[in-house]
Amino acid sequence: MYTVRIRVYYFLAEAYDSFRRNWVMSFAAVMVVFISVLLVGSITFLGHIVGKITSDLENKVEIKIFLKDSATKEQVQSFEAKIKELKEVKTVVYITKDQALVDFKERHKNQPELIEQISGNPLPASYELSLKNPRDANKVAGKLENLPERKTVVEKINYARETIQKLFKVTGWIRVIFLVLITFLCFASLALISNTIRLAIYSRRKEVAVMRLVGASNWFIRWPFLLEGILQGLIGAILAVLLLLAIKAFVLAQFQSSVPWLPIDINSSFYNLLVFWLMLAGIAIGAAGSTIALRRYLTT
Amino acid sequence: MMIEAKDVSVTYKESPKPALIDVNLSIDKGEFVFIVGPSGSGKSTFIRLLLRELVPTKGQVTIAGQDIIHLRNWKVPYLRRNIGTVFQDFKLLPNKTAYENVAYALEVINKSKHVIATQVPEVLKLVGLGDKFESYPDELSGGEQQRVSIARAFVNRPPLLLADEPTGNLDPNTSMGIMSILNRINKTGTTVVIATHDREMVDSMRKRVVALADGKVMRDQMRGVYGED
C-alpha cells in the first residue's frame, strides 16, 4: 500500500511537471479539446432548441370538428363518446356556439365593422382534438370520416393536411441534418485531438526512448502520459462547459425575451446530462488519445 | 558465460542484405571487449540485439544463461535493468539535471528515496562530476554529458554494460577519460562491451577485439589491436 501511494504521487507529480514544462503542447491540446467540446456542445444546444421548436409546432397540429346545428344533444353525446375512445386522441375540447362567438369577437376586436355585421350566432359548436402523436392526423381524420355520425352530426372536419405533411417533412430533415452535423463534428474533433496529442508525444519520443532504455516498464511510462492526457481533456471540457453555461444563461435568455412565443431554452436536466457526457468525453478522449499515440513507441 | 551468441543472423525488413551472418561469440563474465569494424559492419545491430531491441532472424542469444530471444515482451524492461547502456548521443533527458538524470534510472526500478540519495552522488563522484549535480545537459560539455550517461548506466550496478560508439562525438583527450572510466567500471567486475571504430582508442587499450565486416566475425583476438578496415 505504501509503495502504491508513493507511486500515485510520483505519477501525478510527473504528469503535472511535464504539463508545466511542455506547456505549449499542453496548451494546444487543452485548446483543441476546448474548441471541439464547445462546438459539439453548441450544436447540441442548437439541435435541442430546434427540436423543441419543431415539436412545439407539431403539437399545435389539431383536428377541428364543426357540428351541425341540427344535431340533437343525444347524437352529440354519443359522438363525443366515440371520439374519446379513439386511442390516438390525447384531449378533446368542446366549444359551444356561445364560446365560439366570444372567441370570434375576441379575435376580431380590431375590426368592429366585421362584428357588427353578425346577427344572432352563425358559428357552429365544435370539438378540438389534440393527438398523442401529431403524425396520426391523417389516420384519425380518416376514422372520423367513416363514423356513422359523419352525416348526422358533423358539418365539417378541418385539419391542415398539406401543411402538416410539409411541416413533418421539414422537421424530419432538420433532425437528420443536426444528427449528421453532430456526428461529423464528433469525428472531426476526435481526429483533431488525437493528432494534437500524437504531436505532443512525438515531441517527447526521446524521453520515451530513454525511459525504455533504463528499463521502465510500459505502464510506468504510460501513466504520466495518461494522467496528463486526462488532465488536458478535463481542463478543456471544463472550460467549454463553463462557456456553454454562460451562453445558456445570458445569450439564450436574451433571445428568449425578444421572441417569447418560441421555446428558446435548455432544460436543466438536459444541460446536466450534456455536461456529464461532455466531461466524460473530454476525459476519455484525453486518455485514449495519449494511449493510442504512445503505442507506437512502446513496441519494445 | 555473460553473453553467448550462436549462429545468429539478422536481416532487416528494409534491406535484402543481412546485417549479421552466422555470428558465434562468447563473452565471459568480467571481460572487456571491443567490437570493431567500419560503418554497416553490424556493430550496432549486435548491441541492439543484446538489448532485445530486435530479435534475430535465426540463432540463439543468451545473457547470463537467460534466453533473451524467447523473452515475453513485458519481461524485456527487467532484462534492460540488468544492462547499462551508453550511446554516442548520450540520450540524456534535457529537462532534468545531471543528478535527476541518474536518479531517474533508479526511480524507474522503484528504488527508495534513501537508496537514490546515497547511490546517485556516489556514482557521480566516481565519474568525476562531483561538482555538477545541478547542471542541465546543455550546460555540460560533451565529455561531461557522456560521464552523466555512464553514471546513469552504472548507478544500478548492472552485471553488463554496453556502449555503442561512446567516444564518437568526443575529441581524443576526452575519449581517453571516458575509456578510463569504463575501464575502472570493468575492474569492479562488470562486463563491458564497446562497439567502436575509434582506432587509436582500441590500439591503446590492448583489450580483446572482435572485428566485424559485412555482418561476419573476421577476427577475435585477446589483447588485440584495431587492425585493417
Coordinates of C-alpha atoms in Angstrom, one line a residue:
Chain A
M1 CA 0.0 0.0 0.0
Y2 CA 2.8 2.3 1.0
T3 CA 4.6 1.9 -2.3
V4 CA 1.4 2.3 -4.2
R5 CA 0.8 5.6 -2.6
I6 CA 4.3 6.8 -3.4
R7 CA 3.8 5.7 -7.0
V8 CA 0.5 7.5 -7.4
Y9 CA 2.1 10.6 -6.0
Y10 CA 5.1 10.1 -8.2
F11 CA 3.0 9.7 -11.4
L12 CA 0.8 12.8 -10.5
A13 CA 4.0 14.8 -9.9
E14 CA 5.5 13.7 -13.2
A15 CA 2.3 14.4 -15.1
Y16 CA 2.0 17.9 -13.5
D17 CA 5.6 18.5 -14.1
S18 CA 5.5 17.7 -17.8
F19 CA 2.3 19.5 -18.2
R20 CA 4.0 22.6 -16.9
R21 CA 7.2 22.0 -18.8
N22 CA 5.6 21.2 -22.1
W23 CA 3.0 23.9 -21.6
V24 CA 2.9 25.0 -25.3
M25 CA 1.9 21.5 -26.4
S26 CA -0.4 21.1 -23.4
F27 CA -2.0 24.4 -24.1
A28 CA -2.6 23.3 -27.7
A29 CA -4.2 20.1 -26.6
V30 CA -6.4 21.9 -24.0
M31 CA -7.4 24.4 -26.6
V32 CA -8.3 21.7 -29.2
V33 CA -10.4 19.8 -26.6
F34 CA -12.0 23.1 -25.5
I35 CA -12.9 24.1 -29.1
S36 CA -14.1 20.7 -30.0
V37 CA -16.3 20.2 -26.9
L38 CA -17.6 23.8 -27.3
L39 CA -18.6 23.1 -31.0
V40 CA -20.2 19.8 -30.2
G41 CA -21.9 21.4 -27.2
S42 CA -23.3 24.4 -29.1
I43 CA -24.5 22.3 -31.9
T44 CA -26.2 20.0 -29.4
F45 CA -27.7 23.1 -27.8
L46 CA -29.0 24.4 -31.2
G47 CA -30.3 20.9 -32.0
H48 CA -32.1 20.8 -28.7
I49 CA -33.7 24.2 -29.3
V50 CA -34.7 23.4 -32.9
G51 CA -36.1 20.1 -31.7
K52 CA -38.2 21.9 -29.1
I53 CA -39.4 24.4 -31.6
T54 CA -40.4 21.7 -34.1
S55 CA -42.1 19.6 -31.6
D56 CA -43.9 22.7 -30.3
L57 CA -45.0 23.3 -33.9
E58 CA -46.0 19.7 -34.3
N59 CA -48.1 19.8 -31.1
K60 CA -50.1 22.7 -32.5
V61 CA -51.4 20.3 -35.1
E62 CA -55.0 19.6 -34.2
I63 CA -58.2 18.4 -35.8
K64 CA -61.3 20.6 -35.6
I65 CA -64.8 19.1 -36.0
F66 CA -67.6 21.5 -36.7
L67 CA -71.0 20.3 -35.6
K68 CA -74.3 20.7 -37.4
D69 CA -76.7 23.0 -35.6
S70 CA -79.4 20.4 -36.3
A71 CA -77.7 17.6 -34.3
T72 CA -79.6 16.6 -31.2
K73 CA -78.0 16.5 -27.8
E74 CA -78.0 12.7 -27.6
Q75 CA -76.4 12.4 -31.0
V76 CA -73.6 14.8 -30.0
Q77 CA -73.1 13.0 -26.7
S78 CA -72.7 9.6 -28.4
F79 CA -70.4 11.1 -30.9
E80 CA -68.3 12.6 -28.2
A81 CA -68.1 9.2 -26.5
K82 CA -66.9 7.7 -29.7
I83 CA -64.1 10.3 -30.4
K84 CA -62.9 10.0 -26.8
E85 CA -62.5 6.3 -27.4
L86 CA -60.0 6.8 -30.3
K87 CA -56.7 5.7 -29.0
E88 CA -54.7 8.3 -30.9
V89 CA -56.5 11.2 -29.3
K90 CA -55.0 13.0 -26.4
T91 CA -57.5 15.6 -25.4
V92 CA -60.9 16.6 -26.6
V93 CA -62.2 20.1 -26.0
Y94 CA -65.8 21.0 -26.7
I95 CA -66.5 24.6 -27.8
T96 CA -70.1 25.7 -27.6
K97 CA -71.7 28.0 -30.1
D98 CA -71.6 30.8 -27.5
Q99 CA -68.0 30.2 -26.7
A100 CA -67.2 30.2 -30.4
L101 CA -68.9 33.6 -30.8
V102 CA -67.0 35.0 -27.8
D103 CA -63.7 33.7 -29.3
F104 CA -64.6 35.2 -32.7
K105 CA -65.3 38.6 -31.3
E106 CA -62.1 38.5 -29.3
R107 CA -60.1 37.5 -32.3
H108 CA -61.5 40.3 -34.4
K109 CA -61.8 43.0 -31.8
N110 CA -59.8 45.3 -34.1
Q111 CA -62.4 45.0 -36.8
P112 CA -65.6 46.3 -35.3
E113 CA -67.3 46.5 -38.7
L114 CA -66.9 42.8 -39.1
I115 CA -68.5 42.1 -35.7
E116 CA -71.3 44.5 -36.4
Q117 CA -72.4 42.5 -39.5
I118 CA -73.1 39.4 -37.4
S119 CA -76.6 39.0 -36.4
G120 CA -77.5 36.2 -34.0
N121 CA -74.9 33.4 -33.8
P122 CA -73.9 31.8 -37.2
L123 CA -71.0 30.0 -35.7
P124 CA -71.2 26.2 -35.1
A125 CA -70.3 24.3 -32.0
S126 CA -67.1 22.3 -32.4
Y127 CA -64.6 19.8 -31.0
E128 CA -60.9 20.4 -30.9
L129 CA -58.8 17.2 -30.8
S130 CA -55.2 17.2 -30.0
L131 CA -53.3 14.0 -30.7
K132 CA -50.8 11.9 -28.8
N133 CA -48.7 11.7 -32.0
P134 CA -49.4 14.6 -34.4
R135 CA -48.3 12.3 -37.2
D136 CA -51.5 10.4 -36.8
A137 CA -53.6 13.3 -38.1
N138 CA -54.4 11.7 -41.4
K139 CA -55.4 8.4 -39.8
V140 CA -57.6 10.0 -37.2
A141 CA -59.3 12.2 -39.8
G142 CA -59.9 9.1 -41.9
K143 CA -61.5 7.3 -39.0
L144 CA -63.7 10.3 -38.3
E145 CA -64.9 10.4 -41.9
N146 CA -66.0 6.8 -41.6
L147 CA -68.1 7.3 -38.4
P148 CA -71.9 7.0 -38.9
E149 CA -72.3 10.4 -37.3
R150 CA -70.4 11.9 -40.1
K151 CA -73.7 12.6 -41.9
T152 CA -75.9 13.4 -38.9
V153 CA -73.7 15.3 -36.5
V154 CA -70.6 16.5 -38.3
E155 CA -70.7 19.5 -40.6
K156 CA -67.0 19.6 -41.5
I157 CA -63.7 18.1 -40.4
N158 CA -60.9 20.6 -40.6
Y159 CA -57.2 19.9 -40.4
A160 CA -54.3 21.4 -42.3
R161 CA -53.5 18.3 -44.2
E162 CA -50.9 19.7 -46.7
T163 CA -49.4 22.0 -44.2
I164 CA -48.9 19.1 -41.8
Q165 CA -47.2 17.0 -44.3
K166 CA -44.9 19.8 -45.3
L167 CA -44.2 20.5 -41.7
F168 CA -43.2 17.0 -40.9
K169 CA -41.0 16.8 -44.0
V170 CA -39.2 19.9 -42.9
T171 CA -38.8 18.9 -39.2
G172 CA -37.7 15.4 -40.3
W173 CA -35.0 17.0 -42.4
I174 CA -33.9 19.4 -39.7
R175 CA -33.5 16.4 -37.3
V176 CA -31.4 14.4 -39.8
I177 CA -29.2 17.5 -40.6
F178 CA -28.5 18.1 -36.9
L179 CA -27.7 14.4 -36.3
V180 CA -25.3 14.3 -39.3
L181 CA -23.7 17.6 -38.2
I182 CA -23.2 16.4 -34.6
T183 CA -21.8 13.0 -35.7
F184 CA -19.5 14.7 -38.2
L185 CA -18.3 17.2 -35.6
C186 CA -17.6 14.4 -33.1
F187 CA -15.4 12.6 -35.7
A188 CA -13.6 15.7 -36.7
S189 CA -12.9 16.6 -33.1
L190 CA -11.6 13.1 -32.4
A191 CA -9.2 13.3 -35.4
L192 CA -8.1 16.8 -34.3
I193 CA -7.5 15.8 -30.7
S194 CA -5.7 12.6 -31.4
N195 CA -3.5 14.4 -33.9
T196 CA -2.6 17.1 -31.3
I197 CA -1.8 14.5 -28.7
R198 CA 0.2 12.5 -31.2
L199 CA 2.2 15.6 -32.0
A200 CA 2.8 16.3 -28.3
I201 CA 4.1 12.8 -27.7
Y202 CA 6.1 12.8 -30.9
S203 CA 7.9 15.9 -29.5
R204 CA 8.8 13.8 -26.4
R205 CA 9.7 10.5 -28.1
K206 CA 13.3 10.8 -27.0
E207 CA 12.1 10.9 -23.4
V208 CA 10.2 7.7 -24.0
A209 CA 13.2 6.1 -25.6
V210 CA 15.3 7.0 -22.5
M211 CA 12.6 5.5 -20.2
R212 CA 12.7 2.3 -22.2
L213 CA 16.5 2.3 -22.2
V214 CA 16.8 2.4 -18.4
G215 CA 14.2 -0.4 -18.1
A216 CA 11.0 1.4 -17.3
S217 CA 8.0 -0.9 -17.7
N218 CA 5.4 0.1 -20.3
W219 CA 2.9 1.1 -17.6
F220 CA 5.5 3.1 -15.8
I221 CA 6.0 5.1 -19.0
R222 CA 2.3 5.2 -19.8
W223 CA 0.8 6.5 -16.5
P224 CA 2.2 10.1 -16.6
F225 CA 1.2 10.5 -20.2
L226 CA -2.2 9.0 -19.4
L227 CA -2.8 11.3 -16.5
E228 CA -1.5 14.3 -18.5
G229 CA -3.9 13.4 -21.3
I230 CA -6.8 13.1 -18.8
L231 CA -5.8 16.4 -17.2
Q232 CA -5.8 18.2 -20.6
G233 CA -9.1 16.7 -21.7
L234 CA -10.7 17.6 -18.4
I235 CA -9.5 21.2 -18.4
G236 CA -10.6 21.7 -22.0
A237 CA -14.0 20.2 -21.3
I238 CA -14.5 22.3 -18.1
L239 CA -13.7 25.5 -19.9
A240 CA -16.1 24.6 -22.7
V241 CA -18.9 23.6 -20.3
L242 CA -18.4 26.9 -18.4
L243 CA -18.7 28.9 -21.6
L244 CA -21.8 26.9 -22.6
L245 CA -23.3 27.7 -19.2
A246 CA -22.7 31.4 -19.9
I247 CA -24.3 31.1 -23.4
K248 CA -27.3 29.4 -21.8
A249 CA -27.6 32.0 -19.0
F250 CA -27.0 35.2 -21.0
V251 CA -27.3 34.7 -24.8
L252 CA -30.2 32.3 -24.8
A253 CA -32.1 34.2 -22.1
Q254 CA -31.7 37.4 -24.2
F255 CA -33.1 35.6 -27.3
Q256 CA -36.0 34.2 -25.3
S257 CA -37.1 37.6 -24.1
S258 CA -37.1 39.0 -27.6
V259 CA -39.1 36.1 -29.1
P260 CA -41.3 35.0 -26.2
W261 CA -43.5 32.8 -28.4
L262 CA -40.7 30.4 -29.3
P263 CA -39.4 27.9 -26.7
I264 CA -35.7 29.0 -26.7
D265 CA -34.4 27.4 -23.6
I266 CA -32.3 24.4 -22.5
N267 CA -33.9 22.3 -19.9
S268 CA -31.7 22.0 -16.8
S269 CA -31.9 18.2 -16.9
F270 CA -30.8 18.2 -20.5
Y271 CA -28.0 20.6 -19.7
N272 CA -26.8 18.5 -16.7
L273 CA -26.8 15.4 -18.9
L274 CA -24.9 17.2 -21.6
V275 CA -22.4 18.4 -19.2
F276 CA -21.9 15.0 -17.8
W277 CA -21.3 13.5 -21.2
L278 CA -19.1 16.3 -22.4
M279 CA -16.8 15.9 -19.4
L280 CA -16.7 12.2 -19.7
A281 CA -15.9 12.6 -23.4
G282 CA -13.1 15.1 -22.6
I283 CA -11.5 12.6 -20.1
A284 CA -12.0 9.6 -22.4
I285 CA -10.5 11.5 -25.4
G286 CA -7.5 12.6 -23.4
A287 CA -6.9 9.1 -22.0
A288 CA -7.5 7.3 -25.3
G289 CA -5.5 9.8 -27.3
S290 CA -2.4 9.5 -25.2
T291 CA -2.6 5.8 -25.0
I292 CA -3.0 5.3 -28.7
A293 CA -0.3 7.9 -29.6
L294 CA 2.1 6.2 -27.2
R295 CA 1.5 2.7 -28.6
R296 CA 3.9 3.0 -31.5
Y297 CA 6.8 4.0 -29.1
L298 CA 6.1 1.1 -26.7
T299 CA 6.5 -1.8 -29.0
T300 CA 9.7 -3.0 -27.1
Chain B
M1 CA 29.3 -17.0 -19.5
M2 CA 27.9 -13.5 -19.7
I3 CA 26.9 -13.4 -23.4
E4 CA 26.6 -16.3 -25.7
A5 CA 25.5 -15.9 -29.4
K6 CA 25.1 -19.0 -31.5
D7 CA 24.7 -18.9 -35.3
V8 CA 23.0 -15.5 -35.1
S9 CA 21.7 -13.9 -38.3
V10 CA 19.8 -10.7 -38.6
T11 CA 18.0 -9.4 -41.7
Y12 CA 16.3 -6.0 -41.6
K13 CA 12.9 -5.8 -43.3
E14 CA 14.1 -2.7 -45.2
S15 CA 17.1 -4.3 -46.8
P16 CA 17.7 -7.7 -48.5
K17 CA 21.4 -7.8 -47.3
P18 CA 21.7 -9.4 -43.8
A19 CA 23.2 -7.2 -41.1
L20 CA 24.7 -10.2 -39.2
I21 CA 25.5 -13.6 -40.7
D22 CA 26.0 -16.7 -38.6
V23 CA 27.7 -14.8 -35.7
N24 CA 29.2 -17.0 -33.0
L25 CA 30.5 -15.2 -30.0
S26 CA 31.0 -15.9 -26.3
I27 CA 31.9 -13.2 -23.8
D28 CA 32.9 -14.2 -20.2
K29 CA 31.9 -12.5 -17.0
G30 CA 34.1 -9.6 -16.2
E31 CA 35.6 -9.3 -19.7
F32 CA 36.3 -6.0 -21.5
V33 CA 35.6 -6.4 -25.3
F34 CA 35.8 -4.1 -28.2
I35 CA 33.6 -4.8 -31.2
V36 CA 35.2 -3.0 -34.1
G37 CA 34.5 -2.6 -37.8
P38 CA 33.5 0.1 -40.4
S39 CA 30.0 1.6 -40.5
G40 CA 27.5 -1.0 -41.6
S41 CA 29.6 -3.9 -40.4
G42 CA 26.9 -4.9 -37.9
K43 CA 28.3 -3.5 -34.6
S44 CA 25.2 -1.5 -33.7
T45 CA 23.0 -4.4 -34.7
F46 CA 24.8 -6.6 -32.3
I47 CA 24.4 -4.1 -29.4
R48 CA 20.7 -3.7 -30.2
L49 CA 20.3 -7.5 -30.3
L50 CA 21.7 -7.7 -26.7
L51 CA 19.2 -5.0 -25.6
R52 CA 16.4 -7.0 -27.2
E53 CA 15.5 -4.1 -29.4
L54 CA 15.3 -6.6 -32.2
V55 CA 15.2 -10.3 -32.5
P56 CA 17.4 -12.3 -34.8
T57 CA 16.1 -14.0 -37.9
K58 CA 17.9 -17.1 -36.8
G59 CA 20.1 -18.3 -34.0
Q60 CA 20.2 -18.0 -30.2
V61 CA 21.3 -15.3 -27.8
T62 CA 21.6 -15.8 -24.0
I63 CA 22.7 -13.3 -21.4
A64 CA 23.8 -14.7 -18.1
G65 CA 22.3 -18.0 -19.1
Q66 CA 18.9 -16.5 -19.9
D67 CA 17.4 -17.0 -23.4
I68 CA 16.5 -13.4 -24.5
I69 CA 15.0 -14.3 -27.8
H70 CA 12.0 -16.0 -26.4
L71 CA 11.6 -13.5 -23.6
R72 CA 8.0 -12.3 -23.2
N73 CA 7.6 -8.6 -24.2
W74 CA 6.6 -7.5 -20.7
K75 CA 9.8 -9.0 -19.3
V76 CA 12.1 -7.0 -21.6
P77 CA 12.2 -4.0 -19.2
Y78 CA 13.5 -6.3 -16.5
L79 CA 16.3 -7.5 -18.8
R80 CA 17.3 -3.9 -19.5
R81 CA 17.5 -3.1 -15.8
N82 CA 20.5 -5.5 -15.7
I83 CA 22.2 -3.9 -18.6
G84 CA 23.7 -0.5 -18.5
T85 CA 23.8 1.3 -21.9
V86 CA 25.9 4.2 -23.2
F87 CA 25.4 5.8 -26.6
Q88 CA 27.1 8.2 -28.9
D89 CA 24.4 10.8 -28.5
F90 CA 24.2 10.4 -24.6
K91 CA 20.4 10.2 -24.6
L92 CA 20.0 12.4 -21.5
L93 CA 16.7 14.0 -20.6
P94 CA 17.2 17.7 -21.4
N95 CA 14.9 18.9 -18.7
K96 CA 16.4 17.0 -15.9
T97 CA 19.7 17.9 -14.1
A98 CA 22.7 15.6 -14.1
Y99 CA 21.6 14.3 -10.7
E100 CA 18.0 13.8 -11.8
N101 CA 19.0 12.0 -14.9
V102 CA 21.0 9.5 -12.9
A103 CA 18.3 9.3 -10.2
Y104 CA 15.7 8.6 -12.9
A105 CA 17.2 5.2 -13.7
L106 CA 16.7 4.2 -10.0
E107 CA 13.2 5.8 -9.8
V108 CA 12.1 3.7 -12.8
I109 CA 13.0 0.5 -11.0
N110 CA 11.3 1.6 -7.8
K111 CA 14.3 2.2 -5.6
S112 CA 13.6 4.0 -2.3
K113 CA 14.5 7.7 -1.8
H114 CA 17.2 6.6 0.6
V115 CA 18.9 4.4 -1.9
I116 CA 18.7 7.1 -4.5
A117 CA 20.1 9.7 -2.2
T118 CA 23.2 7.6 -1.4
Q119 CA 23.9 6.0 -4.7
V120 CA 23.5 8.9 -7.1
P121 CA 26.1 11.2 -5.5
E122 CA 28.5 8.3 -5.2
V123 CA 28.4 7.3 -8.8
L124 CA 28.5 10.9 -10.0
K125 CA 31.7 11.4 -8.0
L126 CA 33.0 8.1 -9.5
V127 CA 32.8 9.6 -13.0
G128 CA 34.3 12.9 -11.8
L129 CA 31.2 15.1 -11.8
G130 CA 31.1 15.7 -8.0
D131 CA 30.6 19.4 -8.6
K132 CA 28.0 19.3 -11.4
F133 CA 24.9 17.7 -9.7
E134 CA 22.6 20.6 -10.5
S135 CA 23.8 21.2 -14.1
Y136 CA 21.4 20.6 -17.0
P137 CA 22.8 18.7 -20.0
D138 CA 23.0 21.8 -22.2
E139 CA 25.3 23.4 -19.5
L140 CA 27.7 20.4 -19.7
S141 CA 30.4 19.7 -22.3
G142 CA 30.1 16.6 -24.5
G143 CA 32.6 14.7 -22.3
E144 CA 30.7 15.6 -19.2
Q145 CA 27.4 14.6 -20.7
Q146 CA 28.8 11.2 -21.6
R147 CA 30.0 10.9 -18.0
V148 CA 26.5 11.5 -16.8
S149 CA 25.2 8.9 -19.1
I150 CA 27.8 6.4 -17.9
A151 CA 26.8 7.3 -14.3
R152 CA 23.2 6.5 -15.2
A153 CA 24.2 3.2 -16.8
F154 CA 26.2 2.2 -13.8
V155 CA 24.3 3.5 -10.9
N156 CA 22.2 0.3 -10.7
R157 CA 25.5 -1.8 -10.7
P158 CA 24.4 -3.9 -13.7
P159 CA 26.5 -7.0 -14.4
L160 CA 26.7 -5.9 -18.1
L161 CA 27.5 -2.5 -19.6
L162 CA 27.0 -2.0 -23.4
A163 CA 28.4 1.1 -25.1
D164 CA 27.7 2.0 -28.8
E165 CA 30.3 4.4 -30.1
P166 CA 30.7 6.1 -26.7
T167 CA 33.5 8.3 -27.9
G168 CA 32.1 9.0 -31.3
N169 CA 31.3 12.7 -30.6
L170 CA 34.3 13.4 -28.4
D171 CA 37.9 14.6 -29.0
P172 CA 40.8 12.2 -28.3
N173 CA 41.7 13.6 -24.9
T174 CA 38.1 13.5 -23.6
S175 CA 37.8 10.0 -25.1
M176 CA 40.7 8.8 -23.1
G177 CA 39.0 10.0 -19.9
I178 CA 35.8 8.2 -20.9
M179 CA 37.7 5.0 -21.6
S180 CA 39.5 5.0 -18.3
I181 CA 36.1 5.4 -16.5
L182 CA 34.8 2.4 -18.4
N183 CA 38.0 0.5 -17.6
R184 CA 37.5 1.3 -13.9
I185 CA 33.9 0.1 -14.1
N186 CA 35.2 -3.1 -15.6
K187 CA 37.6 -3.5 -12.7
T188 CA 34.6 -3.7 -10.3
G189 CA 33.6 -6.9 -12.1
T190 CA 31.1 -5.5 -14.6
T191 CA 31.4 -7.0 -18.1
V192 CA 31.9 -4.2 -20.6
V193 CA 31.2 -4.5 -24.4
I194 CA 32.1 -1.5 -26.5
A195 CA 31.2 -1.1 -30.2
T196 CA 33.5 1.5 -31.8
H197 CA 35.6 2.5 -34.8
D198 CA 37.9 4.6 -32.7
R199 CA 41.2 3.0 -33.9
E200 CA 43.5 5.0 -31.5
M201 CA 41.4 4.1 -28.5
V202 CA 41.3 0.3 -29.3
D203 CA 45.1 0.2 -30.0
S204 CA 46.0 2.0 -26.8
M205 CA 43.8 -0.2 -24.5
R206 CA 45.0 -3.6 -25.7
K207 CA 41.9 -5.5 -24.8
R208 CA 40.0 -8.3 -26.5
V209 CA 39.0 -7.2 -30.0
V210 CA 36.2 -8.7 -32.1
A211 CA 36.3 -7.4 -35.7
L212 CA 33.2 -7.4 -37.8
A213 CA 32.9 -6.9 -41.5
D214 CA 29.8 -7.2 -43.6
G215 CA 28.0 -8.9 -40.7
K216 CA 30.6 -11.6 -40.1
V217 CA 33.2 -12.1 -37.4
M218 CA 36.5 -11.7 -39.2
R219 CA 38.8 -11.8 -36.2
D220 CA 38.6 -12.4 -32.4
Q221 CA 41.9 -11.6 -30.6
M222 CA 42.9 -11.3 -27.0
R223 CA 44.9 -8.1 -26.2
G224 CA 44.3 -7.1 -29.8
V225 CA 44.5 -4.0 -32.0
Y226 CA 42.1 -2.4 -34.4
G227 CA 43.8 -3.9 -37.4
E228 CA 42.8 -3.3 -41.0
D229 CA 39.4 -2.0 -42.1

